[in-house]
């Protein structure tokens, strides 16, 4: 079984990759990608069942925070049932989406703002080194340079320093980091393609 | 055609250097986050506390999946090393296909340690389907499951600040790495030892996951020098009016 899963994974990966370079394999590539998308859709249901099983387990064992787990399971089952009966485009579903799910996510974004501000305040306590000081002073400089003031941009900071930092220093650094990440992703992909990393089919 | 050449060269180098690295030990520079991770693994087994490994909300169908695949290689080693702990490792992810791979990886780690019977499928969890939903679920694990350290390796954006905040509130160790620039900036500000850029992909090599991981680092270095040469050569050619 392990050999079979490895063969399927490597063959599928190699064919999809070859499809980018050899037009004759483009149809096979499209077919395999469509299968992958359908399978990914089915796996969402598996993920949801995993979520339900984890939280029902917590409820049955009366673990710490099991009230939240109960709330999650009730909310999930109710939304799923309503969605299946009424269809996603029904007005009730839109009310659930616009009135509960989107505001709940938006509130997390609000909490995130506070968390980021708090992280910035604690930065020097955590990293009292040169990099920490550079990080914080750059952030402060960019905020000052971006601030909308009645008199317009702050001379020098808004007109010269901010564009120089964002378009030269930060952009160059970001590109360097992204090249590193791209090389790392390439190597990870090749390891999976060669079967050196096999995060599937057991040991 | 250039991309095919780069890909073939990378593949050939990876295979060749993997075979070579099997015979010679790896020489790696010290990265504080990995030193701390190594220490945390030992401490969690001794203290009987739980590790929480989180792989972010990257998708298997696009480039954000690369970092989560690197996280899976690390999870495999962590599961193997902590399989005899009183509190088994808990892993979370925000993408269902990675949820399945995560459970398979955890099981493989337990099998490799000869502790197959201790594996529990609910150790690997899909905590949410959107980045914020996933972060909320992962925060719940950090707060309620006697976690001593959170290890975040994968695709995270600004939502990672919520996880860092929850971890800090519970006085838990946090080691973080993301392939996303926003996530990296947030992790740099919120954790003591953040991994920047391609350091994320070095986790396997630092945890002795195998020769292919060490070889990957060498190939990355070779390719990085080629990129530098191409950039400098291109700049010189432009300056000289050749292109």
CSV table of C-alpha atoms in Angstrom, one decimal:
chain,number,residue,atom,x,y,z
A,1,UNK,CA,0.0,0.0,0.0
A,2,UNK,CA,2.8,2.4,0.9
A,3,UNK,CA,4.6,1.7,-2.4
A,4,UNK,CA,1.3,2.2,-4.3
A,5,UNK,CA,0.7,5.6,-2.7
A,6,UNK,CA,4.3,6.7,-3.4
A,7,UNK,CA,4.0,5.6,-7.0
A,8,UNK,CA,0.7,7.5,-7.5
A,9,UNK,CA,2.0,10.6,-5.8
A,10,UNK,CA,5.3,10.7,-7.8
A,11,UNK,CA,3.6,9.9,-11.1
A,12,UNK,CA,0.9,12.5,-10.6
A,13,UNK,CA,3.4,15.1,-9.5
A,14,UNK,CA,5.8,14.3,-12.5
A,15,UNK,CA,2.9,14.4,-15.0
A,16,UNK,CA,1.6,17.7,-13.7
A,17,UNK,CA,5.1,19.2,-13.8
A,18,UNK,CA,5.8,17.9,-17.3
A,19,UNK,CA,2.5,19.4,-18.5
A,20,UNK,CA,4.1,22.9,-18.0
A,21,UNK,CA,6.9,22.1,-20.3
A,22,UNK,CA,5.5,19.7,-22.9
A,23,UNK,CA,2.2,20.8,-24.6
A,24,UNK,CA,1.3,17.2,-25.5
A,25,UNK,CA,0.8,16.5,-21.7
A,26,UNK,CA,-1.3,19.6,-21.1
A,27,UNK,CA,-4.6,17.6,-21.3
A,28,UNK,CA,-3.3,15.0,-18.8
A,29,UNK,CA,-2.2,17.9,-16.5
A,30,UNK,CA,-5.6,19.6,-16.6
A,31,UNK,CA,-7.4,16.2,-15.9
A,32,UNK,CA,-5.1,15.5,-12.9
A,33,UNK,CA,-5.6,19.0,-11.6
A,34,UNK,CA,-9.4,18.8,-11.9
A,35,UNK,CA,-9.3,15.5,-10.0
A,36,UNK,CA,-7.1,17.1,-7.3
A,37,UNK,CA,-9.6,20.0,-7.0
A,38,UNK,CA,-12.6,17.6,-6.7
A,39,UNK,CA,-10.7,15.5,-4.1
A,40,UNK,CA,-9.8,18.7,-2.2
A,41,UNK,CA,-13.5,19.5,-2.1
A,42,UNK,CA,-14.3,16.1,-0.6
A,43,UNK,CA,-11.5,16.4,1.9
A,44,UNK,CA,-13.2,19.6,3.3
A,45,UNK,CA,-16.0,17.3,4.5
A,46,UNK,CA,-13.4,15.0,6.1
A,47,UNK,CA,-11.9,18.1,7.8
A,48,UNK,CA,-15.3,19.2,9.1
A,49,UNK,CA,-15.9,15.7,10.4
A,50,UNK,CA,-12.5,15.8,12.1
A,51,UNK,CA,-13.5,19.2,13.7
A,52,UNK,CA,-16.8,17.7,14.9
A,53,UNK,CA,-15.2,14.5,16.3
A,54,UNK,CA,-12.5,16.5,18.2
A,55,UNK,CA,-15.1,18.8,19.8
A,56,UNK,CA,-17.7,16.1,20.6
A,57,UNK,CA,-14.9,14.2,22.2
A,58,UNK,CA,-14.1,17.2,24.4
A,59,UNK,CA,-17.8,17.6,25.3
A,60,UNK,CA,-18.1,14.0,26.3
A,61,UNK,CA,-15.0,14.1,28.5
A,62,UNK,CA,-16.2,17.5,30.0
A,63,UNK,CA,-12.8,19.0,29.3
A,64,UNK,CA,-11.8,22.6,30.0
A,65,UNK,CA,-13.6,24.9,27.6
A,66,UNK,CA,-16.1,22.3,26.5
A,67,UNK,CA,-18.9,24.9,26.5
A,68,UNK,CA,-17.2,26.6,23.6
A,69,UNK,CA,-16.9,23.2,21.9
A,70,UNK,CA,-20.6,22.7,22.3
A,71,UNK,CA,-21.3,26.1,20.8
A,72,UNK,CA,-19.1,25.3,17.9
A,73,UNK,CA,-20.8,22.0,17.1
A,74,UNK,CA,-24.3,23.4,17.5
A,75,UNK,CA,-23.4,26.4,15.2
A,76,UNK,CA,-21.7,24.2,12.7
A,77,UNK,CA,-24.5,21.6,12.4
A,78,UNK,CA,-27.2,24.4,12.3
A,79,UNK,CA,-25.4,26.3,9.6
A,80,UNK,CA,-24.7,23.2,7.6
A,81,UNK,CA,-28.3,21.9,7.9
A,82,UNK,CA,-29.8,25.3,6.9
A,83,UNK,CA,-27.4,25.6,4.0
A,84,UNK,CA,-28.3,22.2,2.7
A,85,UNK,CA,-32.0,22.7,3.1
A,86,UNK,CA,-32.3,26.3,2.0
A,87,UNK,CA,-29.3,26.5,-0.4
A,88,UNK,CA,-26.5,29.0,0.1
A,89,UNK,CA,-28.2,31.8,-1.9
A,90,UNK,CA,-31.3,31.9,0.3
A,91,UNK,CA,-32.0,35.2,2.2
A,92,UNK,CA,-31.8,33.4,5.6
A,93,UNK,CA,-28.3,32.1,4.7
A,94,UNK,CA,-27.3,35.5,3.7
A,95,UNK,CA,-28.5,36.9,7.0
A,96,UNK,CA,-26.4,34.2,8.8
A,97,UNK,CA,-23.4,35.0,6.7
A,98,UNK,CA,-23.6,38.8,6.9
A,99,UNK,CA,-25.0,39.0,10.4
A,100,UNK,CA,-22.9,36.3,12.3
A,101,UNK,CA,-20.0,34.9,10.4
A,102,UNK,CA,-18.5,38.0,8.8
A,103,UNK,CA,-18.9,40.2,11.9
A,104,UNK,CA,-17.3,37.4,14.0
A,105,UNK,CA,-14.3,37.4,11.7
A,106,UNK,CA,-14.2,41.2,11.6
A,107,UNK,CA,-14.2,41.3,15.4
A,108,UNK,CA,-11.1,39.0,15.3
A,109,UNK,CA,-9.5,41.5,13.0
A,110,UNK,CA,-10.3,44.2,15.6
A,111,UNK,CA,-8.6,42.1,18.3
A,112,UNK,CA,-5.7,41.6,15.9
A,113,UNK,CA,-5.1,45.4,15.7
A,114,UNK,CA,-4.8,45.6,19.5
A,115,UNK,CA,-2.5,42.5,19.5
A,116,UNK,CA,-0.2,44.0,16.9
A,117,UNK,CA,-0.1,47.3,18.8
A,118,UNK,CA,0.7,45.4,22.0
A,119,UNK,CA,3.4,43.3,20.2
A,120,UNK,CA,5.0,46.6,19.0
A,121,UNK,CA,5.0,48.0,22.5
A,122,UNK,CA,6.6,44.8,23.9
A,123,UNK,CA,9.1,44.5,21.1
A,124,UNK,CA,11.9,46.3,22.9
A,125,UNK,CA,11.3,44.2,26.1
A,126,UNK,CA,11.6,41.0,24.0
A,127,UNK,CA,14.4,42.2,21.6
A,128,UNK,CA,16.5,44.8,23.2
A,129,UNK,CA,19.1,44.6,20.4
A,130,UNK,CA,20.0,46.6,17.3
A,131,UNK,CA,17.6,44.7,15.1
A,132,UNK,CA,14.7,45.5,17.4
A,133,UNK,CA,15.5,49.2,17.5
A,134,UNK,CA,15.8,49.3,13.7
A,135,UNK,CA,12.5,47.4,13.3
A,136,UNK,CA,10.6,49.7,15.6
A,137,UNK,CA,12.2,53.0,14.4
A,138,UNK,CA,11.5,52.0,10.8
A,139,UNK,CA,7.9,51.3,11.6
A,140,UNK,CA,7.5,54.6,13.4
A,141,UNK,CA,9.2,56.5,10.6
A,142,UNK,CA,6.9,54.9,8.0
A,143,UNK,CA,3.8,55.6,10.1
A,144,UNK,CA,4.9,59.3,10.4
A,145,UNK,CA,5.6,59.4,6.7
A,146,UNK,CA,2.2,58.0,5.8
A,147,UNK,CA,0.2,60.1,8.2
A,148,UNK,CA,-2.3,62.5,6.6
A,149,UNK,CA,-1.8,65.9,8.1
A,150,UNK,CA,-3.7,69.2,7.3
A,151,UNK,CA,-0.4,70.7,6.0
A,152,UNK,CA,0.3,67.7,3.7
A,153,UNK,CA,3.3,65.4,4.0
A,154,UNK,CA,5.9,66.0,6.7
A,155,UNK,CA,8.9,67.5,4.9
A,156,UNK,CA,11.8,65.1,4.4
A,157,UNK,CA,10.1,62.1,6.1
A,158,UNK,CA,7.0,62.0,3.9
A,159,UNK,CA,8.6,63.1,0.7
A,160,UNK,CA,12.1,61.5,0.8
A,161,UNK,CA,12.7,59.1,3.6
A,162,UNK,CA,9.5,57.1,3.4
A,163,UNK,CA,9.6,56.5,-0.4
A,164,UNK,CA,13.3,55.6,-0.1
A,165,UNK,CA,12.8,53.1,2.7
A,166,UNK,CA,9.7,51.5,1.1
A,167,UNK,CA,10.8,51.4,-2.5
A,168,UNK,CA,14.5,50.7,-2.1
A,169,UNK,CA,15.4,49.2,1.3
A,170,UNK,CA,12.2,47.3,2.1
A,171,UNK,CA,11.5,46.3,-1.5
A,172,UNK,CA,15.1,45.0,-1.9
A,173,UNK,CA,14.9,43.1,1.4
A,174,UNK,CA,11.5,41.7,0.6
A,175,UNK,CA,12.7,40.4,-2.8
A,176,UNK,CA,15.7,38.8,-1.2
A,177,UNK,CA,13.5,37.0,1.4
A,178,UNK,CA,11.0,35.9,-1.3
A,179,UNK,CA,13.8,34.5,-3.5
A,180,UNK,CA,15.0,32.5,-0.4
A,181,UNK,CA,11.5,31.3,0.2
A,182,UNK,CA,11.0,30.4,-3.5
A,183,UNK,CA,14.3,28.3,-3.4
A,184,UNK,CA,13.1,26.6,-0.2
A,185,UNK,CA,9.7,25.8,-1.7
A,186,UNK,CA,11.4,24.5,-4.9
A,187,UNK,CA,13.6,22.1,-2.8
A,188,UNK,CA,10.6,21.0,-0.7
A,189,UNK,CA,8.7,20.2,-3.9
A,190,UNK,CA,11.5,18.3,-5.4
A,191,UNK,CA,12.0,16.2,-2.2
A,192,UNK,CA,8.3,15.3,-2.3
A,193,UNK,CA,8.5,14.6,-6.1
A,194,UNK,CA,11.5,12.3,-5.6
A,195,UNK,CA,9.8,10.5,-2.7
A,196,UNK,CA,12.4,11.6,-0.1
A,197,UNK,CA,9.6,13.3,1.9
A,198,UNK,CA,6.5,11.2,2.0
A,199,UNK,CA,3.8,12.9,4.1
A,200,UNK,CA,1.3,10.3,3.0
A,201,UNK,CA,0.7,6.6,3.3
A,202,UNK,CA,2.1,6.1,6.8
A,203,UNK,CA,5.7,5.4,7.7
B,1,UNK,CA,13.0,26.2,-21.5
B,2,UNK,CA,15.1,28.1,-18.9
B,3,UNK,CA,12.8,27.0,-16.1
B,4,UNK,CA,13.2,23.3,-17.3
B,5,UNK,CA,17.0,23.7,-17.2
B,6,UNK,CA,16.9,25.2,-13.7
B,7,UNK,CA,14.5,22.5,-12.5
B,8,UNK,CA,16.6,19.7,-14.0
B,9,UNK,CA,19.8,21.2,-12.6
B,10,UNK,CA,18.2,21.5,-9.1
B,11,UNK,CA,16.9,18.0,-9.3
B,12,UNK,CA,20.3,16.6,-10.4
B,13,UNK,CA,22.1,18.6,-7.7
B,14,UNK,CA,19.6,17.4,-5.0
B,15,UNK,CA,20.1,13.7,-5.9
B,16,UNK,CA,23.9,14.0,-6.2
B,17,UNK,CA,24.4,15.9,-3.0
B,18,UNK,CA,21.9,13.7,-1.1
B,19,UNK,CA,24.1,10.6,-2.0
B,20,UNK,CA,27.2,12.5,-1.0
B,21,UNK,CA,25.7,13.8,2.3
B,22,UNK,CA,24.8,10.3,3.4
B,23,UNK,CA,28.5,9.7,3.9
B,24,UNK,CA,29.7,13.0,5.3
B,25,UNK,CA,28.1,14.7,8.4
B,26,UNK,CA,26.4,18.0,8.0
B,27,UNK,CA,28.0,21.2,9.2
B,28,UNK,CA,25.3,23.7,10.0
B,29,UNK,CA,25.5,27.3,11.4
B,30,UNK,CA,23.8,27.9,14.7
B,31,UNK,CA,20.2,29.3,14.5
B,32,UNK,CA,18.9,30.3,18.0
B,33,UNK,CA,15.3,29.2,17.1
B,34,UNK,CA,16.4,25.7,16.3
B,35,UNK,CA,18.6,25.4,19.4
B,36,UNK,CA,15.6,26.5,21.4
B,37,UNK,CA,13.3,24.0,19.5
B,38,UNK,CA,15.8,21.2,20.2
B,39,UNK,CA,15.8,22.1,23.9
B,40,UNK,CA,12.0,22.4,24.0
B,41,UNK,CA,11.6,18.9,22.6
B,42,UNK,CA,13.7,17.4,25.4
B,43,UNK,CA,12.0,19.5,28.1
B,44,UNK,CA,8.5,18.6,27.0
B,45,UNK,CA,9.2,14.9,27.3
B,46,UNK,CA,10.9,15.3,30.7
B,47,UNK,CA,8.2,17.7,32.1
B,48,UNK,CA,5.3,15.7,30.6
B,49,UNK,CA,4.0,18.8,28.9
B,50,UNK,CA,2.4,19.1,25.5
B,51,UNK,CA,3.8,20.6,22.3
B,52,UNK,CA,1.4,22.3,19.9
B,53,UNK,CA,2.6,22.3,16.3
B,54,UNK,CA,0.7,24.5,13.9
B,55,UNK,CA,1.0,24.5,10.1
B,56,UNK,CA,-0.9,27.5,9.1
B,57,UNK,CA,-3.6,27.9,6.5
B,58,UNK,CA,-1.6,27.3,3.3
B,59,UNK,CA,-3.3,25.4,0.5
B,60,UNK,CA,-1.9,22.2,-1.1
B,61,UNK,CA,-2.9,23.5,-4.5
B,62,UNK,CA,-0.7,26.6,-4.6
B,63,UNK,CA,2.7,27.8,-3.6
B,64,UNK,CA,1.7,28.5,0.0
B,65,UNK,CA,1.7,24.7,0.5
B,66,UNK,CA,5.5,24.5,0.3
B,67,UNK,CA,6.0,25.9,3.8
B,68,UNK,CA,3.4,23.5,5.3
B,69,UNK,CA,5.1,20.5,3.6
B,70,UNK,CA,8.3,21.6,5.3
B,71,UNK,CA,6.4,21.9,8.5
B,72,UNK,CA,5.1,18.3,8.0
B,73,UNK,CA,8.7,17.0,7.7
B,74,UNK,CA,9.4,18.7,11.0
B,75,UNK,CA,6.2,17.4,12.6
B,76,UNK,CA,7.3,13.8,11.7
B,77,UNK,CA,10.5,14.2,13.7
B,78,UNK,CA,8.7,15.9,16.6
B,79,UNK,CA,6.1,13.2,16.8
B,80,UNK,CA,8.8,10.5,16.7
B,81,UNK,CA,10.8,12.2,19.5
B,82,UNK,CA,7.9,13.0,21.8
B,83,UNK,CA,5.9,9.8,21.3
B,84,UNK,CA,6.9,8.5,24.8
B,85,UNK,CA,5.7,11.8,26.4
B,86,UNK,CA,2.8,11.7,28.9
B,87,UNK,CA,1.1,14.4,26.8
B,88,UNK,CA,1.2,13.6,23.1
B,89,UNK,CA,1.9,16.4,20.6
B,90,UNK,CA,-1.1,18.2,19.2
B,91,UNK,CA,-1.0,19.5,15.6
B,92,UNK,CA,-3.4,22.0,14.0
B,93,UNK,CA,-3.9,23.3,10.5
B,94,UNK,CA,-6.4,25.5,8.6
B,95,UNK,CA,-6.6,23.4,5.4
B,96,UNK,CA,-8.4,20.0,5.2
B,97,UNK,CA,-6.0,18.3,2.7
B,98,UNK,CA,-3.1,19.2,5.0
B,99,UNK,CA,-5.2,17.9,7.9
B,100,UNK,CA,-5.2,14.5,6.3
B,101,UNK,CA,-1.5,14.6,5.6
B,102,UNK,CA,-0.8,15.8,9.1
B,103,UNK,CA,-2.6,12.8,10.6
B,104,UNK,CA,-0.7,10.5,8.3
B,105,UNK,CA,2.6,12.2,9.3
B,106,UNK,CA,1.8,11.9,13.0
B,107,UNK,CA,1.0,8.3,12.6
B,108,UNK,CA,4.2,7.7,10.7
B,109,UNK,CA,6.2,9.4,13.5
B,110,UNK,CA,4.6,7.1,16.1
B,111,UNK,CA,5.2,4.0,13.9
B,112,UNK,CA,8.8,5.0,13.5
B,113,UNK,CA,9.2,5.2,17.3
B,114,UNK,CA,7.5,1.8,17.7
B,115,UNK,CA,4.6,3.4,19.6
B,116,UNK,CA,1.9,2.9,17.0
B,117,UNK,CA,-0.7,2.0,19.7
B,118,UNK,CA,-0.3,5.4,21.4
B,119,UNK,CA,-1.3,7.3,18.2
B,120,UNK,CA,-4.7,9.0,18.5
B,121,UNK,CA,-6.3,10.4,15.3
B,122,UNK,CA,-7.6,13.5,17.1
B,123,UNK,CA,-4.0,14.7,17.8
B,124,UNK,CA,-4.1,16.2,14.3
B,125,UNK,CA,-6.9,18.7,13.9
B,126,UNK,CA,-8.4,21.0,11.3
B,127,UNK,CA,-9.3,23.9,13.5
B,128,UNK,CA,-11.0,26.2,10.9
B,129,UNK,CA,-11.4,26.8,7.2
B,130,UNK,CA,-10.5,30.5,7.1
B,131,UNK,CA,-7.3,32.0,8.4
B,132,UNK,CA,-9.1,33.7,11.3
B,133,UNK,CA,-11.3,30.7,12.0
B,134,UNK,CA,-8.2,28.5,12.1
B,135,UNK,CA,-6.3,31.0,14.4
B,136,UNK,CA,-9.3,31.0,16.8
B,137,UNK,CA,-9.3,27.2,17.0
B,138,UNK,CA,-5.5,27.0,17.4
B,139,UNK,CA,-5.7,29.6,20.2
B,140,UNK,CA,-8.2,27.4,22.0
B,141,UNK,CA,-5.7,24.5,21.9
B,142,UNK,CA,-2.9,26.8,23.2
B,143,UNK,CA,-5.1,27.9,26.1
B,144,UNK,CA,-6.9,24.8,27.2
B,145,UNK,CA,-4.7,21.8,26.6
B,146,UNK,CA,-1.7,22.2,28.9
B,147,UNK,CA,0.6,23.3,26.1
B,148,UNK,CA,4.2,24.3,27.1
B,149,UNK,CA,5.3,25.4,23.6
B,150,UNK,CA,3.8,26.4,20.3
B,151,UNK,CA,5.7,25.7,17.2
B,152,UNK,CA,4.3,27.5,14.2
B,153,UNK,CA,5.8,26.5,10.8
B,154,UNK,CA,3.8,27.2,7.7
B,155,UNK,CA,1.8,29.8,5.9
B,156,UNK,CA,0.7,32.5,8.3
B,157,UNK,CA,-0.3,36.1,7.7
B,158,UNK,CA,-1.2,38.8,10.3
B,159,UNK,CA,-3.6,36.3,12.1
B,160,UNK,CA,-0.5,34.8,13.7
B,161,UNK,CA,-0.4,37.8,16.0
B,162,UNK,CA,-3.5,36.3,17.7
B,163,UNK,CA,-1.7,33.0,18.3
B,164,UNK,CA,1.4,34.8,19.6
B,165,UNK,CA,-0.7,36.9,21.9
B,166,UNK,CA,-2.5,33.7,23.3
B,167,UNK,CA,0.9,32.0,23.7
B,168,UNK,CA,2.3,34.9,25.5
B,169,UNK,CA,-0.7,35.2,27.9
B,170,UNK,CA,-0.2,31.5,28.9
B,171,UNK,CA,3.6,32.0,29.3
B,172,UNK,CA,4.3,29.4,26.6
B,173,UNK,CA,7.4,29.2,24.5
B,174,UNK,CA,6.7,30.2,20.9
B,175,UNK,CA,8.9,29.4,17.9
B,176,UNK,CA,7.5,30.8,14.6
B,177,UNK,CA,8.2,30.7,10.9
B,178,UNK,CA,6.1,31.8,7.9
B,179,UNK,CA,6.7,32.0,4.2
B,180,UNK,CA,4.6,35.2,4.1
B,181,UNK,CA,6.3,38.6,4.6
B,182,UNK,CA,3.5,40.0,6.8
B,183,UNK,CA,3.6,36.9,8.9
B,184,UNK,CA,7.3,37.1,9.2
B,185,UNK,CA,7.2,40.7,10.3
B,186,UNK,CA,4.5,39.9,12.9
B,187,UNK,CA,6.5,36.9,14.2
B,188,UNK,CA,9.6,39.0,14.4
B,189,UNK,CA,7.8,41.4,16.6
B,190,UNK,CA,6.0,38.8,18.7
B,191,UNK,CA,8.4,36.0,19.3
B,192,UNK,CA,11.9,35.8,20.7
B,193,UNK,CA,13.3,33.6,18.0
B,194,UNK,CA,11.6,34.0,14.7
B,195,UNK,CA,12.8,32.2,11.6
B,196,UNK,CA,13.3,34.6,8.7
B,197,UNK,CA,12.9,33.7,5.0
B,198,UNK,CA,14.3,30.3,3.9
B,199,UNK,CA,15.3,29.4,7.5
B,200,UNK,CA,11.8,27.8,7.7
B,201,UNK,CA,12.9,25.2,5.2
B,202,UNK,CA,16.0,24.3,7.2
B,203,UNK,CA,13.9,22.7,10.0
B,204,UNK,CA,14.3,19.2,8.7
B,205,UNK,CA,18.1,19.5,8.4
B,206,UNK,CA,18.5,20.9,11.9
B,207,UNK,CA,16.3,18.1,13.4
B,208,UNK,CA,18.3,15.4,11.5
B,209,UNK,CA,15.4,14.4,9.2
B,210,UNK,CA,17.8,12.9,6.7
B,211,UNK,CA,20.4,13.5,4.1
B,212,UNK,CA,18.0,14.9,1.6
B,213,UNK,CA,17.2,17.8,4.0
B,214,UNK,CA,20.8,18.7,4.4
B,215,UNK,CA,21.4,18.4,0.7
B,216,UNK,CA,18.5,20.8,0.1
B,217,UNK,CA,20.3,23.4,2.1
B,218,UNK,CA,23.5,23.0,0.0
B,219,UNK,CA,21.5,23.1,-3.3
B,220,UNK,CA,19.7,26.3,-2.0
B,221,UNK,CA,23.1,27.9,-1.3
B,222,UNK,CA,24.3,26.9,-4.8
B,223,UNK,CA,21.2,28.3,-6.4
B,224,UNK,CA,21.4,31.5,-4.3
B,225,UNK,CA,24.9,32.1,-5.6
B,226,UNK,CA,23.7,31.5,-9.2
B,227,UNK,CA,20.9,34.1,-8.6
B,228,UNK,CA,23.4,36.6,-7.2
B,229,UNK,CA,25.7,36.1,-10.2
B,230,UNK,CA,22.7,36.5,-12.6
B,231,UNK,CA,21.6,39.7,-10.8
B,232,UNK,CA,25.1,41.2,-10.8
B,233,UNK,CA,25.8,40.0,-14.4
B,234,UNK,CA,22.4,41.5,-15.6
B,235,UNK,CA,23.1,44.8,-13.8
B,236,UNK,CA,26.6,44.9,-15.4
B,237,UNK,CA,25.3,44.0,-18.9
B,238,UNK,CA,22.7,46.8,-18.6
B,239,UNK,CA,25.2,49.3,-17.4
B,240,UNK,CA,27.6,48.4,-20.2
B,241,UNK,CA,24.8,48.6,-22.8
B,242,UNK,CA,25.0,44.9,-23.8
B,243,UNK,CA,21.3,44.3,-23.1
